Tab-separated table of C-alpha atoms in Angstrom:
chain	number	residue	atom	x	y	z
A	1	MET	CA	76.839	133.391	96.931
A	2	ARG	CA	74.322	130.643	97.616
A	3	PRO	CA	71.378	130.589	95.165
A	4	PRO	CA	68.061	131.886	96.512
A	5	GLY	CA	66.069	129.230	98.305
A	6	SER	CA	69.031	126.922	98.828
A	7	GLU	CA	68.758	127.438	102.585
A	8	GLU	CA	65.707	125.172	102.505
A	9	GLN	CA	67.664	122.343	100.866
A	10	PRO	CA	70.643	121.687	103.128
A	11	GLY	CA	71.803	118.634	101.170
A	12	LEU	CA	71.596	120.211	97.729
A	13	PHE	CA	75.301	120.967	97.415
A	14	ALA	CA	76.611	118.037	99.433
A	15	ALA	CA	79.266	115.941	97.725
A	16	PRO	CA	77.867	112.694	96.297
A	17	GLN	CA	78.694	109.553	98.232
A	18	ARG	CA	81.618	107.643	96.790
A	19	LEU	CA	80.961	104.211	95.364
A	20	PHE	CA	81.863	101.322	97.632
A	21	PRO	CA	84.711	99.320	96.019
A	22	CYS	CA	84.232	95.594	96.500
A	23	THR	CA	85.001	92.106	95.291
A	24	PRO	CA	83.100	88.868	95.971
A	25	SER	CA	85.695	88.035	98.601
A	26	LYS	CA	85.213	91.351	100.392
A	27	LEU	CA	81.431	91.032	100.485
A	28	GLY	CA	81.615	87.378	101.489
A	29	THR	CA	84.047	88.119	104.292
A	30	TYR	CA	81.716	90.699	105.827
A	31	ALA	CA	78.741	88.341	105.553
A	32	ASP	CA	80.694	85.463	107.135
A	33	CYS	CA	82.511	87.299	109.936
A	34	GLN	CA	82.584	91.033	110.488
A	35	ARG	CA	85.618	90.759	112.767
A	36	ARG	CA	87.623	89.083	110.028
A	37	TYR	CA	86.445	91.785	107.617
A	38	ARG	CA	87.893	94.416	109.936
A	39	TYR	CA	91.209	92.633	110.157
A	40	VAL	CA	91.499	92.249	106.383
A	41	TYR	CA	90.008	95.472	105.012
A	42	VAL	CA	89.948	98.091	107.774
A	43	ASP	CA	92.777	97.765	110.292
A	44	ARG	CA	96.061	99.309	109.235
A	45	PRO	CA	98.492	97.834	109.682
A	46	ALA	CA	96.574	94.597	109.273
A	47	PRO	CA	97.148	91.967	111.972
A	48	ARG	CA	99.645	89.279	111.203
A	49	ARG	CA	98.148	86.254	109.499
A	50	GLY	CA	98.701	82.676	110.550
A	51	PRO	CA	100.707	80.141	108.519
A	52	PRO	CA	99.572	79.187	105.006
A	53	TRP	CA	96.996	76.412	104.663
A	54	ALA	CA	97.783	73.317	102.630
A	55	HIS	CA	94.246	73.091	101.190
A	56	ASN	CA	94.563	76.654	99.893
A	57	SER	CA	97.888	75.767	98.304
A	58	LEU	CA	96.274	72.761	96.632
A	59	GLY	CA	93.442	74.867	95.228
A	60	ALA	CA	95.813	77.569	93.996
A	61	SER	CA	97.980	74.959	92.271
A	62	VAL	CA	95.039	73.436	90.411
A	63	HIS	CA	93.756	76.855	89.365
A	64	GLY	CA	97.219	77.830	88.146
A	65	ALA	CA	97.572	74.671	86.063
A	66	LEU	CA	94.159	75.206	84.451
A	67	ARG	CA	95.051	78.788	83.616
A	68	ALA	CA	98.319	77.630	82.028
A	69	TRP	CA	96.437	74.972	80.027
A	70	TYR	CA	94.346	77.590	78.270
A	71	LEU	CA	97.335	79.826	77.667
A	72	LEU	CA	98.861	77.061	75.537
A	73	PRO	CA	98.110	76.967	71.809
A	74	ALA	CA	95.236	74.543	71.210
A	75	THR	CA	97.583	72.144	69.390
A	76	ARG	CA	99.692	71.740	72.544
A	77	ARG	CA	96.805	71.047	74.933
A	78	ALA	CA	97.543	67.354	75.399
A	79	ASP	CA	97.575	64.947	78.343
A	80	SER	CA	101.356	64.924	78.261
A	81	ALA	CA	101.458	68.640	79.096
A	82	ILE	CA	99.479	68.398	82.328
A	83	PRO	CA	102.241	67.184	84.714
A	84	SER	CA	104.620	69.971	83.691
A	85	LEU	CA	101.867	72.590	83.976
A	86	LEU	CA	101.020	71.397	87.480
A	87	ARG	CA	104.665	71.312	88.532
A	88	ALA	CA	105.150	74.888	87.312
A	89	ALA	CA	102.048	76.065	89.199
A	90	TRP	CA	102.679	74.013	92.334
A	91	VAL	CA	102.448	75.807	95.686
A	92	ALA	CA	104.178	73.731	98.371
A	93	GLU	CA	103.282	75.805	101.439
A	94	GLY	CA	101.366	74.461	104.428
A	95	TYR	CA	101.931	70.733	104.015
A	96	ARG	CA	103.127	68.619	106.926
A	97	ASP	CA	106.121	67.327	104.999
A	98	ASP	CA	107.344	66.475	101.507
A	99	ALA	CA	105.539	63.136	101.548
A	100	GLN	CA	102.154	64.759	102.151
A	101	ALA	CA	102.847	67.386	99.496
A	102	ALA	CA	103.755	64.652	97.019
A	103	GLY	CA	100.512	62.833	97.792
A	104	ALA	CA	98.546	66.027	97.217
A	105	TYR	CA	100.370	66.577	93.940
A	106	GLN	CA	99.400	63.105	92.721
A	107	GLN	CA	95.786	63.732	93.725
A	108	ALA	CA	95.718	67.075	91.919
A	109	LEU	CA	97.242	65.493	88.823
A	110	THR	CA	94.526	62.804	88.830
A	111	TRP	CA	91.827	65.477	89.080
A	112	LEU	CA	93.282	67.527	86.242
A	113	GLU	CA	93.779	64.596	83.904
A	114	ALA	CA	90.208	63.396	84.425
A	115	TYR	CA	88.714	66.885	84.140
A	116	LEU	CA	90.605	67.932	81.032
A	117	ALA	CA	89.876	64.609	79.330
A	118	ASP	CA	86.231	65.723	79.159
A	119	LEU	CA	87.024	69.062	77.489
A	120	ASP	CA	87.605	69.826	73.821
A	121	PRO	CA	91.093	71.396	73.721
A	122	GLY	CA	90.191	73.239	70.522
A	123	ILE	CA	87.445	75.346	72.113
A	124	GLU	CA	88.865	78.719	73.059
A	125	PRO	CA	87.449	80.439	76.142
A	126	VAL	CA	86.269	84.024	76.041
A	127	GLY	CA	88.448	84.734	79.050
A	128	VAL	CA	90.704	82.952	81.539
A	129	GLU	CA	91.182	84.514	84.963
A	130	ARG	CA	89.597	87.562	83.408
A	131	VAL	CA	88.845	90.604	85.537
A	132	VAL	CA	85.309	91.915	85.051
A	133	ALA	CA	83.889	95.067	86.606
A	134	ALA	CA	80.621	96.956	86.852
A	135	LYS	CA	79.105	99.846	88.764
A	136	THR	CA	75.711	100.297	90.367
A	137	ALA	CA	74.312	103.345	92.128
A	138	THR	CA	76.373	102.440	95.213
A	139	LEU	CA	78.912	99.742	94.233
A	140	ALA	CA	82.114	99.650	92.216
A	141	PHE	CA	82.402	95.879	91.766
A	142	SER	CA	85.292	93.913	90.295
A	143	GLY	CA	86.291	90.282	90.320
A	144	ARG	CA	88.473	87.722	88.580
A	145	VAL	CA	86.598	84.884	86.840
A	146	ASP	CA	88.276	81.479	86.486
A	147	ARG	CA	86.887	81.019	82.988
A	148	ILE	CA	84.300	82.673	80.752
A	149	ALA	CA	82.913	80.427	78.023
A	150	ARG	CA	80.470	80.826	75.166
A	151	ALA	CA	76.945	79.563	75.826
A	152	GLY	CA	74.880	79.853	72.675
A	153	ALA	CA	74.491	83.535	71.916
A	154	GLY	CA	75.588	84.427	75.427
A	155	LEU	CA	78.277	83.704	77.980
A	156	ALA	CA	78.770	81.325	80.899
A	157	ILE	CA	80.709	81.916	84.101
A	158	ILE	CA	82.806	78.924	85.189
A	159	ASP	CA	84.275	78.613	88.673
A	160	TYR	CA	86.609	75.742	89.642
A	161	LYS	CA	86.214	74.122	93.051
A	162	THR	CA	88.517	71.643	94.817
A	163	GLY	CA	86.841	71.307	98.233
A	164	ARG	CA	85.785	68.014	99.771
A	165	ARG	CA	82.046	68.665	99.588
A	166	PRO	CA	80.271	67.913	96.292
A	167	LEU	CA	78.329	70.879	94.943
A	168	THR	CA	74.683	71.131	93.950
A	169	VAL	CA	72.467	73.281	91.777
A	170	ASP	CA	71.485	75.134	94.949
A	171	ASP	CA	75.133	76.099	95.442
A	172	ALA	CA	75.270	77.550	91.929
A	173	ARG	CA	71.911	79.284	92.322
A	174	GLY	CA	72.770	80.828	95.676
A	175	SER	CA	76.313	81.936	94.897
A	176	GLN	CA	76.450	85.714	95.105
A	177	ALA	CA	79.940	85.691	93.591
A	178	LEU	CA	78.826	83.845	90.448
A	179	ALA	CA	75.828	86.146	90.032
A	180	LEU	CA	77.972	89.267	90.361
A	181	TYR	CA	80.472	87.864	87.875
A	182	ALA	CA	77.630	87.306	85.411
A	183	PHE	CA	76.252	90.783	86.041
A	184	ALA	CA	79.676	92.352	85.385
A	185	ALA	CA	80.608	90.121	82.427
A	186	GLU	CA	77.442	91.115	80.598
A	187	ARG	CA	78.440	94.748	80.866
A	188	VAL	CA	82.068	94.164	79.903
A	189	PHE	CA	81.358	92.009	76.847
A	190	HIS	CA	77.931	93.448	75.909
A	191	ARG	CA	76.533	89.948	75.586
A	192	PRO	CA	73.917	88.143	77.707
A	193	CYS	CA	75.417	86.247	80.634
A	194	ARG	CA	72.949	84.198	82.610
A	195	ARG	CA	74.569	80.774	82.937
A	196	VAL	CA	76.798	80.057	85.951
A	197	GLU	CA	78.652	76.793	86.548
A	198	LEU	CA	80.539	75.283	89.482
A	199	HIS	CA	83.059	72.680	88.293
A	200	HIS	CA	83.990	70.365	91.164
A	201	LEU	CA	87.192	68.632	90.105
A	202	PRO	CA	87.321	65.925	92.822
A	203	THR	CA	83.994	64.459	91.624
A	204	ARG	CA	84.073	65.666	87.977
A	205	SER	CA	80.605	67.105	88.599
A	206	ILE	CA	79.167	70.371	87.286
A	207	ALA	CA	76.418	72.340	89.028
A	208	VAL	CA	74.621	74.690	86.630
A	209	HIS	CA	72.092	77.473	87.116
A	210	GLU	CA	70.464	79.806	84.600
A	211	HIS	CA	69.815	83.225	86.100
A	212	THR	CA	67.022	85.574	85.112
A	213	ASP	CA	67.052	89.361	85.125
A	214	GLN	CA	65.151	89.179	88.396
A	215	SER	CA	67.495	86.736	90.132
A	216	LEU	CA	70.579	88.727	89.117
A	217	ALA	CA	68.944	91.927	90.334
A	218	CYS	CA	68.171	90.227	93.646
A	219	GLN	CA	71.808	89.248	94.126
A	220	VAL	CA	72.962	92.759	93.256
A	221	ARG	CA	70.555	94.192	95.841
A	222	ARG	CA	71.926	91.781	98.452
A	223	ALA	CA	75.439	92.940	97.627
A	224	GLU	CA	74.408	96.583	97.956
A	225	GLU	CA	72.800	95.882	101.325
A	226	THR	CA	75.949	94.151	102.600
A	227	ALA	CA	78.077	97.022	101.322
A	228	ALA	CA	75.836	99.553	103.063
A	229	GLU	CA	76.206	97.707	106.376
A	230	ALA	CA	79.979	97.484	105.974
A	231	ARG	CA	80.242	101.159	105.098
A	232	ALA	CA	78.130	102.139	108.123
A	233	ALA	CA	80.326	100.039	110.420
A	234	GLU	CA	83.478	101.601	108.996
A	235	SER	CA	82.013	105.091	109.511
A	236	ALA	CA	81.088	104.233	113.095
A	237	LEU	CA	84.607	102.987	113.765
A	238	ALA	CA	86.090	106.158	112.293
A	239	GLY	CA	83.805	108.108	114.616
A	240	GLY	CA	85.261	106.422	117.693
A	241	ALA	CA	83.040	103.356	118.180
A	242	ASP	CA	84.449	100.294	119.933
A	243	PRO	CA	86.172	98.156	117.255
A	244	ASP	CA	85.172	94.743	118.603
A	245	ALA	CA	81.553	95.756	119.224
A	246	THR	CA	81.251	97.400	115.806
A	247	PHE	CA	82.727	94.379	114.044
A	248	PRO	CA	81.618	91.358	116.133
A	249	ALA	CA	83.099	87.924	115.606
A	250	SER	CA	81.018	85.045	114.241
A	251	VAL	CA	82.330	82.283	116.477
A	252	GLY	CA	82.113	78.656	115.405
A	253	PRO	CA	84.129	75.681	114.171
A	254	GLN	CA	85.300	77.788	111.216
A	255	CYS	CA	87.417	79.828	113.637
A	256	ALA	CA	89.860	76.911	113.785
A	257	TRP	CA	90.728	77.635	110.146
A	258	CYS	CA	90.881	81.440	110.387
A	259	ASP	CA	94.080	83.283	109.458
A	260	PHE	CA	93.482	85.688	112.351
A	261	ARG	CA	92.565	83.217	115.082
A	262	ARG	CA	95.481	84.282	117.305
A	263	THR	CA	94.461	87.938	117.025
A	264	CYS	CA	90.770	87.458	117.793
A	265	PRO	CA	89.974	86.897	121.525
A	266	GLU	CA	86.775	84.976	120.750
A	267	GLY	CA	88.277	82.913	117.939
A	268	GLU	CA	91.310	81.969	119.996
A	269	ARG	CA	89.063	79.964	122.303
A	270	VAL	CA	88.319	77.529	119.458
A	271	PRO	CA	90.940	74.756	119.274
A	272	ALA	CA	93.375	75.377	116.430
A	273	ARG	CA	93.862	73.111	113.439
A	274	GLU	CA	97.208	72.298	111.903
A	275	PRO	CA	97.820	73.908	108.495
A	276	TRP	CA	97.731	70.488	106.828
A	277	ALA	CA	94.706	69.096	108.687
A	278	ALA	CA	92.341	69.381	105.709
A	279	MET	CA	94.638	67.128	103.706
A	280	ASP	CA	94.182	64.347	106.242
A	281	ASN	CA	90.422	64.895	106.115
A	282	ARG	CA	90.516	64.378	102.354
A	283	GLY	CA	92.067	60.967	102.797
A	284	ILE	CA	95.119	61.975	100.739
A	285	ARG	CA	97.847	59.482	101.434
A	286	ASP	CA	101.475	60.356	101.882
A	287	PHE	CA	103.359	59.489	98.730
A	288	SER	CA	106.941	58.661	97.952
A	289	PRO	CA	108.512	56.666	95.106
A	290	ASP	CA	109.360	53.812	97.506
A	291	ARG	CA	105.711	52.911	98.226
């Protein structure tokens, strides 16, 4: 029997809303292109993706080698170990041919040798590719951090970047992903985490920002707002709304690099790029032992 007076409170016994599970990639995808978000996170089965991109393979290879570096005992973290670590982590997909892949390998090796030369191999990180997670009133957030380091009495979030564009303090300050990592790491390790760093290997530059309680809270609110919009769109779609109108495409030059360009009517109008095109833009030369 319903308690007296409950008729006047129709929502009193309603089930609480489930937390919205998300990662930085999921939130960023919705913010960048809602159509792509639908293809990745909503449609089942998901549309077929395009071929792998060489620049993604390059980034994954560098990240894998850096992870392997920190998994070594400190006494074995030497320059001589870097080529074998990179070879073991190498992802060869997306390149035009073996010569271009070899040129990219040599470039990645140069980056790693220069970057690691500036680091003390004896300093142990707090975490390497460590998953951190936290909940808010509406979010269940999780993400994998490239590296978590000590920063005085607190922690620092470190994110490796291999793109062509040098990074600035504004990039570190405005990164929602870095802020959410810091927010979650503080709760996982029960230590302050305010410092976020972008390490750009091609230029050996580091962009640093120190968050405050207020700036972290602002980024969390932004994430909650994005999640609320995504959840509302998913509910509308489940209720029979038009898929393309509910999840509109953000059309622009970036469509040329989208995994789902062939599936998206609007994106397909943008001229396609070859999977290895970003390697040419980097100025990476083909390499073979004969030259």
